[in-house]
Amino acid sequence: MLVNSKLPNVGTTIFTTMGALAREHNAINLSQGFPDFSCDIKLLDLANKFMVNGFNQYAPMQGVIQLRETIAEIISTCYNATYNPDTEITITAGATQGIYTSIAAFIHKGDEVIVFEPAYDCYIPAIELHGAKVIPVQLSYPNFNINWDEVKSLINAKTKMIIINSPHNPSGTTLNESDLKNLESLVKDKNIIVLSDEVYEHMAFDNQPHQSVARYPSLKQQSIIVSSFGKTVHTTGWKIGYVAAPDYLMKEFRKVHQFLVFAVNHPFQLALSEFLSDKNNYLELKNFYQHKRDLFRKMISGSRFKIEPCTGTYFQLLNYSAITDENDCDYAIRLTKEKKLASIPLSVFYTKQTGNKLLRFCFAKKTETLEKAAEIINSL
Ligand code: PMP
Ligand code: GLN
């Protein structure tokens, strides 16, 4: 049978590819972003408690109300903003589903969606699957800033969505207050939805508060926030996240959500709700990862890599232009095979290549893993 692919240019994701290569070559794996340490045992005990107590059938379509209330409380604590847990928050099967569902719910054939590059890998395929056009805007190297005049010049009647992501994967940089104000004024009074990927919301460093769209009342009214508990409580394998949006947007979001996934893992939602009712379990995260960032950067400070700025997430970019002329994919593969260290080449997050020589390393790892990685990095 002839298959008419809807995604003819898409292969297996870089995370799957580099993870498999790391396993095959027994390499230290700083490629895909996930912790190599356990989550809090209290969270596991809570998950077990709710399973044993019989919460093993379908959860409500919107997510359990306890968790939605906890999320409303977190957003209020962190960003001083109000979302109605009943009508404005939905639990999703990870942020990936929240992003896909948002695009499916609002993007029509022929629409234009502005995406900043380097862009996390799930945005563009979802836009293309809905027949819309991706309008890429390059973030400027090395600070990965947004040129808002350029964004303004690209907005037209077809522009229906702008996707932002701060703290930003893969660059490890963050947007500031003036970025959010620029965005707010650009979309005001226009039929443009801002899809704000905030999965690293609790990992903004150096005493700079995370700039959630929720902080800006006018912007909040036309934004969908997507986040993920995988990052916040070290459980990327649970695939539970959430979406927060004003009720008129959430109503449409749920129309799609109920047919895409219907409901999300029930006992784990209850466990997350109880665990996150202790504020320390999310407020402390930035110190935890800032410490890892500082440790990793110090360990490799004498290496030949240029250590790029990192103000959020658990990713550190390293520029290898002083070491080799190879392109980043070739070098990342060679490092994994020959030096036993896996990373992610940055070019995979671009539609238009830059020629920058950058690799992304995940520092959500035990000290001993970071020490072993640093030893390899310092030997190059
Ligand atoms: N957005 C960004 C920027 C990510 O890094 C990730 C992956 N961790 C996701 C979305 C997807 O999150 P989840 O694993 O909860 O689907
Ligand atoms: N978010 C993770 C990363 O950037 C990858 C998740 C995935 O493999 N899809 O490394």
Short mmCIF file of C-alpha atoms and ligand atoms in Angstrom, two decimals:
data_model
loop_
_atom_site.label_atom_id
_atom_site.label_comp_id
_atom_site.label_asym_id
_atom_site.label_seq_id
_atom_site.Cartn_x
_atom_site.Cartn_y
_atom_site.Cartn_z
CA MET A 1 0.00 0.00 0.00
CA LEU A 2 1.23 3.51 -0.76
CA VAL A 3 1.39 5.53 2.46
CA ASN A 4 0.86 9.25 2.01
CA SER A 5 2.87 10.44 5.02
CA LYS A 6 1.54 13.45 6.86
CA LEU A 7 5.05 14.09 8.21
CA PRO A 8 7.35 13.10 5.33
CA ASN A 9 10.40 14.90 6.75
CA VAL A 10 10.13 13.60 10.30
CA GLY A 11 12.30 10.74 11.57
CA THR A 12 12.89 9.39 15.08
CA THR A 13 13.47 12.17 17.62
CA ILE A 14 16.99 13.11 18.59
CA PHE A 15 16.24 12.16 22.22
CA THR A 16 15.40 8.58 21.25
CA THR A 17 18.34 8.40 18.85
CA MET A 18 20.99 9.74 21.23
CA GLY A 19 19.59 7.75 24.17
CA ALA A 20 19.87 4.52 22.17
CA LEU A 21 23.39 5.41 21.01
CA ALA A 22 24.41 6.15 24.61
CA ARG A 23 23.12 2.75 25.74
CA GLU A 24 24.74 0.94 22.83
CA HIS A 25 28.14 2.48 23.59
CA ASN A 26 27.80 2.46 27.36
CA ALA A 27 28.25 6.25 27.40
CA ILE A 28 27.46 8.72 30.19
CA ASN A 29 24.10 10.01 29.06
CA LEU A 30 23.70 13.79 29.32
CA SER A 31 21.54 13.86 26.18
CA GLN A 32 17.80 13.45 26.88
CA GLY A 33 16.64 15.65 29.76
CA PHE A 34 15.78 13.50 32.76
CA PRO A 35 17.21 13.06 36.27
CA ASP A 36 19.34 9.99 37.00
CA PHE A 37 18.32 10.18 40.68
CA SER A 38 15.08 9.17 42.35
CA CYS A 39 12.17 11.43 43.17
CA ASP A 40 11.23 11.92 46.84
CA ILE A 41 10.29 8.62 48.49
CA LYS A 42 7.30 10.42 50.07
CA LEU A 43 5.86 10.93 46.59
CA LEU A 44 6.25 7.23 45.81
CA ASP A 45 4.59 6.31 49.11
CA LEU A 46 1.68 8.62 48.26
CA ALA A 47 1.28 7.06 44.79
CA ASN A 48 1.27 3.63 46.40
CA LYS A 49 -1.25 4.76 49.03
CA PHE A 50 -3.73 5.97 46.43
CA MET A 51 -3.35 2.81 44.33
CA VAL A 52 -3.86 0.55 47.37
CA ASN A 53 -6.85 2.66 48.44
CA GLY A 54 -8.59 1.91 45.17
CA PHE A 55 -8.20 5.03 42.98
CA ASN A 56 -7.53 2.88 39.94
CA GLN A 57 -10.41 3.71 37.62
CA TYR A 58 -10.84 6.69 35.28
CA ALA A 59 -10.09 10.09 36.73
CA PRO A 60 -12.43 12.97 35.84
CA MET A 61 -11.88 14.26 32.29
CA GLN A 62 -10.56 17.65 33.54
CA GLY A 63 -8.28 16.00 36.14
CA VAL A 64 -8.92 15.46 39.84
CA ILE A 65 -10.17 18.63 41.50
CA GLN A 66 -7.65 18.33 44.35
CA LEU A 67 -4.74 18.64 41.91
CA ARG A 68 -6.39 21.47 40.00
CA GLU A 69 -6.83 23.31 43.30
CA THR A 70 -3.19 22.71 44.20
CA ILE A 71 -2.12 24.11 40.80
CA ALA A 72 -4.27 27.21 41.29
CA GLU A 73 -2.57 27.67 44.67
CA ILE A 74 0.92 27.27 43.14
CA ILE A 75 0.16 29.83 40.40
CA SER A 76 -1.22 32.23 42.99
CA THR A 77 1.84 31.77 45.26
CA CYS A 78 4.38 32.13 42.47
CA TYR A 79 2.80 34.64 40.07
CA ASN A 80 0.05 36.30 42.09
CA ALA A 81 -2.53 35.30 39.48
CA THR A 82 -5.92 33.64 39.77
CA TYR A 83 -7.18 30.67 37.74
CA ASN A 84 -10.48 28.97 38.52
CA PRO A 85 -9.60 25.30 39.17
CA ASP A 86 -13.00 24.23 37.94
CA THR A 87 -13.04 25.96 34.57
CA GLU A 88 -9.50 27.16 33.84
CA ILE A 89 -7.13 24.28 34.66
CA THR A 90 -6.92 20.83 33.01
CA ILE A 91 -4.57 17.95 33.83
CA THR A 92 -2.79 16.53 30.77
CA ALA A 93 -0.67 13.51 29.91
CA GLY A 94 2.50 15.57 30.12
CA ALA A 95 3.17 18.94 28.53
CA THR A 96 3.49 17.31 25.10
CA GLN A 97 -0.21 16.47 25.11
CA GLY A 98 -1.08 19.94 26.41
CA ILE A 99 0.86 21.52 23.54
CA TYR A 100 -0.58 19.22 20.88
CA THR A 101 -4.11 19.66 22.16
CA SER A 102 -3.77 23.46 22.24
CA ILE A 103 -2.60 23.50 18.63
CA ALA A 104 -5.33 21.05 17.57
CA ALA A 105 -8.01 23.10 19.33
CA PHE A 106 -7.12 26.49 17.88
CA ILE A 107 -5.07 26.17 14.70
CA HIS A 108 -6.76 25.91 11.32
CA LYS A 109 -5.45 25.13 7.86
CA GLY A 110 -3.64 28.17 6.42
CA ASP A 111 -3.02 29.83 9.80
CA GLU A 112 0.44 31.07 10.69
CA VAL A 113 2.20 30.22 13.95
CA ILE A 114 5.32 32.08 15.09
CA VAL A 115 7.93 29.79 16.63
CA PHE A 116 11.32 30.81 18.04
CA GLU A 117 14.32 28.76 17.04
CA PRO A 118 16.00 26.76 18.42
CA ALA A 119 12.55 25.27 19.14
CA TYR A 120 11.63 22.29 21.29
CA ASP A 121 10.89 19.43 18.92
CA CYS A 122 7.14 18.86 19.39
CA TYR A 123 5.89 22.30 18.25
CA ILE A 124 6.52 22.23 14.51
CA PRO A 125 5.11 18.75 13.67
CA ALA A 126 1.89 19.56 15.56
CA ILE A 127 1.50 22.83 13.63
CA GLU A 128 2.16 21.12 10.30
CA LEU A 129 -0.25 18.26 11.04
CA HIS A 130 -3.00 20.88 11.26
CA GLY A 131 -2.16 22.37 7.88
CA ALA A 132 -0.76 25.59 9.30
CA LYS A 133 2.43 27.41 8.38
CA VAL A 134 5.39 27.70 10.75
CA ILE A 135 6.97 31.16 10.82
CA PRO A 136 10.40 30.66 12.40
CA VAL A 137 12.19 33.50 14.20
CA GLN A 138 15.83 32.98 15.16
CA LEU A 139 16.88 33.71 18.71
CA SER A 140 20.17 35.62 18.62
CA TYR A 141 23.29 33.77 19.73
CA PRO A 142 24.78 33.74 22.42
CA ASN A 143 22.06 35.16 24.67
CA PHE A 144 19.13 33.78 22.66
CA ASN A 145 17.28 37.08 22.84
CA ILE A 146 14.10 37.81 20.89
CA ASN A 147 14.10 40.63 18.34
CA TRP A 148 10.58 41.95 18.98
CA ASP A 149 10.72 44.32 15.99
CA GLU A 150 11.23 41.30 13.77
CA VAL A 151 8.29 39.54 15.44
CA LYS A 152 6.15 42.64 14.88
CA SER A 153 7.06 42.69 11.19
CA LEU A 154 5.94 39.07 10.81
CA ILE A 155 2.50 39.48 12.37
CA ASN A 156 -0.37 39.66 9.88
CA ALA A 157 -4.03 38.65 9.66
CA LYS A 158 -3.07 34.98 9.35
CA THR A 159 -1.01 34.95 12.57
CA LYS A 160 -3.03 32.94 15.08
CA MET A 161 -0.50 31.81 17.64
CA ILE A 162 2.91 32.65 19.06
CA ILE A 163 4.71 29.90 20.97
CA ILE A 164 7.13 30.99 23.68
CA ASN A 165 9.19 28.86 26.04
CA SER A 166 10.92 30.23 29.14
CA PRO A 167 13.06 28.94 30.80
CA HIS A 168 14.10 27.80 27.37
CA ASN A 169 14.98 24.36 26.12
CA PRO A 170 17.51 23.87 24.53
CA SER A 171 19.40 27.13 25.25
CA GLY A 172 19.02 27.31 29.05
CA THR A 173 18.15 31.04 28.86
CA THR A 174 15.13 32.95 30.20
CA LEU A 175 12.86 35.76 29.06
CA ASN A 176 12.77 38.94 31.16
CA GLU A 177 10.06 41.39 32.12
CA SER A 178 10.61 43.60 29.09
CA ASP A 179 10.21 40.58 26.76
CA LEU A 180 6.85 39.79 28.30
CA LYS A 181 5.74 43.42 28.11
CA ASN A 182 6.75 43.58 24.46
CA LEU A 183 4.77 40.42 23.77
CA GLU A 184 1.79 41.71 25.70
CA SER A 185 1.63 44.91 23.68
CA LEU A 186 2.19 43.08 20.36
CA VAL A 187 -0.77 40.72 20.77
CA LYS A 188 -3.15 43.09 22.54
CA ASP A 189 -6.45 43.49 20.68
CA LYS A 190 -5.41 40.89 18.10
CA ASN A 191 -6.81 37.38 17.59
CA ILE A 192 -3.51 35.80 18.55
CA ILE A 193 -3.14 33.15 21.23
CA VAL A 194 0.14 32.91 23.11
CA LEU A 195 1.06 29.30 23.87
CA SER A 196 3.49 29.57 26.76
CA ASP A 197 5.55 26.46 27.43
CA GLU A 198 6.58 26.86 31.08
CA VAL A 199 7.66 23.33 31.92
CA TYR A 200 10.83 24.66 33.61
CA GLU A 201 8.86 27.28 35.58
CA HIS A 202 10.47 26.35 38.93
CA MET A 203 14.00 26.37 37.52
CA ALA A 204 14.88 30.05 36.98
CA PHE A 205 18.20 30.91 38.61
CA ASP A 206 20.17 33.79 40.14
CA ASN A 207 17.20 35.30 42.01
CA GLN A 208 15.48 36.23 38.76
CA PRO A 209 11.80 35.31 39.11
CA HIS A 210 10.27 33.16 36.38
CA GLN A 211 8.38 35.41 33.95
CA SER A 212 5.12 33.53 33.58
CA VAL A 213 2.53 35.02 31.23
CA ALA A 214 0.21 34.69 34.25
CA ARG A 215 1.93 37.74 35.79
CA TYR A 216 0.63 40.05 33.04
CA PRO A 217 -3.18 40.45 33.28
CA SER A 218 -3.82 41.44 29.67
CA LEU A 219 -1.44 38.79 28.28
CA LYS A 220 -2.92 36.15 30.62
CA GLN A 221 -6.31 36.73 29.00
CA GLN A 222 -5.05 35.50 25.64
CA SER A 223 -2.54 32.88 26.78
CA ILE A 224 -2.45 29.15 27.38
CA ILE A 225 0.16 28.02 29.91
CA VAL A 226 1.52 24.50 29.62
CA SER A 227 3.60 22.91 32.36
CA SER A 228 4.83 19.49 33.45
CA PHE A 229 5.25 17.77 36.80
CA GLY A 230 7.95 15.60 35.23
CA LYS A 231 10.43 18.45 35.73
CA THR A 232 9.17 19.77 39.04
CA VAL A 233 9.16 16.52 41.04
CA HIS A 234 11.72 14.46 39.05
CA THR A 235 9.21 12.07 37.47
CA THR A 236 9.52 12.54 33.70
CA GLY A 237 8.22 8.99 33.25
CA TRP A 238 4.86 9.75 34.85
CA LYS A 239 3.90 12.03 31.95
CA ILE A 240 1.54 14.28 33.92
CA GLY A 241 1.28 17.99 33.25
CA TYR A 242 -1.28 20.74 33.18
CA VAL A 243 -2.73 23.53 31.12
CA ALA A 244 -4.05 26.80 32.56
CA ALA A 245 -6.02 29.25 30.41
CA PRO A 246 -8.95 31.67 30.71
CA ASP A 247 -12.28 29.82 30.63
CA TYR A 248 -13.23 30.82 27.06
CA LEU A 249 -10.03 29.16 25.79
CA MET A 250 -10.18 26.22 28.21
CA LYS A 251 -13.69 25.37 26.98
CA GLU A 252 -12.33 24.77 23.47
CA PHE A 253 -9.22 23.04 24.77
CA ARG A 254 -11.33 20.49 26.66
CA LYS A 255 -13.39 19.70 23.55
CA VAL A 256 -10.24 18.24 22.01
CA HIS A 257 -8.69 16.93 25.23
CA GLN A 258 -11.65 14.66 25.93
CA PHE A 259 -11.19 12.84 22.61
CA LEU A 260 -7.42 12.83 22.54
CA VAL A 261 -6.76 11.35 25.97
CA PHE A 262 -10.02 11.72 27.92
CA ALA A 263 -8.39 11.40 31.37
CA VAL A 264 -4.96 11.07 32.94
CA ASN A 265 -3.48 8.55 35.44
CA HIS A 266 -5.73 8.78 38.51
CA PRO A 267 -3.69 7.71 41.59
CA PHE A 268 -0.62 9.69 40.53
CA GLN A 269 -2.69 12.89 40.21
CA LEU A 270 -3.82 12.46 43.80
CA ALA A 271 -0.25 11.79 44.93
CA LEU A 272 1.02 14.93 43.16
CA SER A 273 -1.70 17.03 44.74
CA GLU A 274 -0.84 15.95 48.28
CA PHE A 275 2.91 16.19 47.68
CA LEU A 276 2.77 19.69 46.17
CA SER A 277 0.55 21.05 48.93
CA ASP A 278 3.93 21.43 50.71
CA LYS A 279 5.33 24.55 49.03
CA ASN A 280 8.94 23.54 49.70
CA ASN A 281 8.49 20.71 47.22
CA TYR A 282 8.49 23.21 44.35
CA LEU A 283 9.98 26.40 45.81
CA GLU A 284 13.28 24.68 46.60
CA LEU A 285 13.79 23.31 43.10
CA LYS A 286 15.60 26.35 41.73
CA ASN A 287 18.25 26.20 44.48
CA PHE A 288 18.65 22.47 43.94
CA TYR A 289 19.33 22.87 40.21
CA GLN A 290 21.29 26.11 40.54
CA HIS A 291 23.69 24.20 42.76
CA LYS A 292 24.04 21.47 40.10
CA ARG A 293 24.55 24.08 37.39
CA ASP A 294 27.30 25.81 39.39
CA LEU A 295 28.97 22.52 40.23
CA PHE A 296 28.98 21.36 36.61
CA ARG A 297 30.26 24.69 35.28
CA LYS A 298 33.04 24.78 37.90
CA MET A 299 34.10 21.22 37.13
CA ILE A 300 34.54 22.03 33.42
CA SER A 301 35.85 25.58 33.74
CA GLY A 302 39.33 24.56 32.59
CA SER A 303 38.11 22.72 29.49
CA ARG A 304 38.43 23.92 25.89
CA PHE A 305 34.65 24.30 25.57
CA LYS A 306 33.13 27.77 25.86
CA ILE A 307 30.53 27.61 28.64
CA GLU A 308 27.43 29.51 27.47
CA PRO A 309 25.13 31.50 29.80
CA CYS A 310 22.60 29.34 31.68
CA THR A 311 19.85 31.16 33.60
CA GLY A 312 17.26 28.39 33.79
CA THR A 313 16.30 24.75 32.95
CA TYR A 314 18.66 21.83 33.57
CA PHE A 315 20.56 22.23 30.31
CA GLN A 316 24.02 23.70 29.73
CA LEU A 317 25.18 24.64 26.22
CA LEU A 318 28.85 24.20 25.40
CA ASN A 319 30.49 25.69 22.31
CA TYR A 320 33.16 23.41 20.84
CA SER A 321 34.48 25.65 18.05
CA ALA A 322 37.95 25.71 19.68
CA ILE A 323 38.11 21.91 19.47
CA THR A 324 36.92 20.84 16.02
CA ASP A 325 35.33 22.02 12.75
CA GLU A 326 32.95 19.06 12.60
CA ASN A 327 29.23 19.74 12.42
CA ASP A 328 27.37 19.27 15.68
CA CYS A 329 25.58 16.01 14.78
CA ASP A 330 28.80 14.32 13.67
CA TYR A 331 30.63 15.54 16.75
CA ALA A 332 27.85 14.48 19.16
CA ILE A 333 27.84 11.00 17.63
CA ARG A 334 31.62 10.72 17.70
CA LEU A 335 31.76 11.90 21.33
CA THR A 336 29.25 9.23 22.27
CA LYS A 337 30.98 6.41 20.41
CA GLU A 338 34.62 7.27 21.04
CA LYS A 339 34.63 9.25 24.30
CA LYS A 340 31.52 7.68 25.90
CA LEU A 341 29.68 10.94 26.53
CA ALA A 342 26.25 11.61 24.99
CA SER A 343 24.83 15.11 24.39
CA ILE A 344 22.30 16.73 22.05
CA PRO A 345 23.45 18.68 18.95
CA LEU A 346 21.65 22.02 18.72
CA SER A 347 21.08 22.06 14.95
CA VAL A 348 18.17 19.59 15.28
CA PHE A 349 16.09 22.37 16.85
CA TYR A 350 16.36 24.62 13.78
CA THR A 351 14.68 24.70 10.37
CA LYS A 352 17.29 27.22 9.16
CA GLN A 353 20.81 26.21 10.09
CA THR A 354 23.16 28.63 11.88
CA GLY A 355 26.46 26.79 11.71
CA ASN A 356 26.95 27.35 15.46
CA LYS A 357 29.00 24.67 17.12
CA LEU A 358 26.90 23.92 20.16
CA LEU A 359 26.03 20.83 22.17
CA ARG A 360 23.42 20.61 24.96
CA PHE A 361 24.30 18.77 28.16
CA CYS A 362 21.71 17.85 30.82
CA PHE A 363 22.99 18.45 34.37
CA ALA A 364 20.00 16.86 36.17
CA LYS A 365 22.40 14.17 37.32
CA LYS A 366 24.02 12.80 40.47
CA THR A 367 27.33 14.45 41.40
CA GLU A 368 29.21 11.27 40.51
CA THR A 369 27.68 11.28 36.99
CA LEU A 370 28.63 14.94 36.53
CA GLU A 371 32.16 14.19 37.76
CA LYS A 372 32.58 11.39 35.22
CA ALA A 373 31.20 13.62 32.44
CA ALA A 374 33.48 16.50 33.48
CA GLU A 375 36.52 14.24 33.35
CA ILE A 376 35.73 13.42 29.70
CA ILE A 377 34.93 17.06 28.83
CA ASN A 378 38.22 18.25 30.38
CA SER A 379 40.17 15.67 28.37
CA LEU A 380 38.97 16.96 24.98
N1 PMP B 1 8.36 21.42 26.53
C1 PMP B 1 9.66 21.47 26.80
C2 PMP B 1 10.40 22.75 26.59
C3 PMP B 1 10.33 20.32 27.23
O1 PMP B 1 11.63 20.35 27.49
C4 PMP B 1 9.59 19.13 27.39
C5 PMP B 1 10.29 17.86 27.75
N2 PMP B 1 10.63 17.74 28.94
C6 PMP B 1 8.22 19.14 27.15
C7 PMP B 1 7.64 20.30 26.69
C8 PMP B 1 7.40 17.91 27.30
O2 PMP B 1 7.09 17.63 28.62
P1 PMP B 1 6.38 16.25 29.03
O3 PMP B 1 7.46 15.25 29.20
O4 PMP B 1 5.66 16.58 30.29
O5 PMP B 1 5.47 15.90 27.91
N1 GLN B 2 12.28 17.22 27.15
C1 GLN B 2 13.31 16.25 27.03
C2 GLN B 2 14.59 16.94 26.52
O1 GLN B 2 14.55 18.03 26.02
C3 GLN B 2 13.01 15.14 26.07
C4 GLN B 2 11.68 14.53 26.11
C5 GLN B 2 11.54 13.58 24.95
O2 GLN B 2 12.36 12.70 24.77
N2 GLN B 2 10.55 13.78 24.13
O3 GLN B 2 15.61 16.35 26.62
#
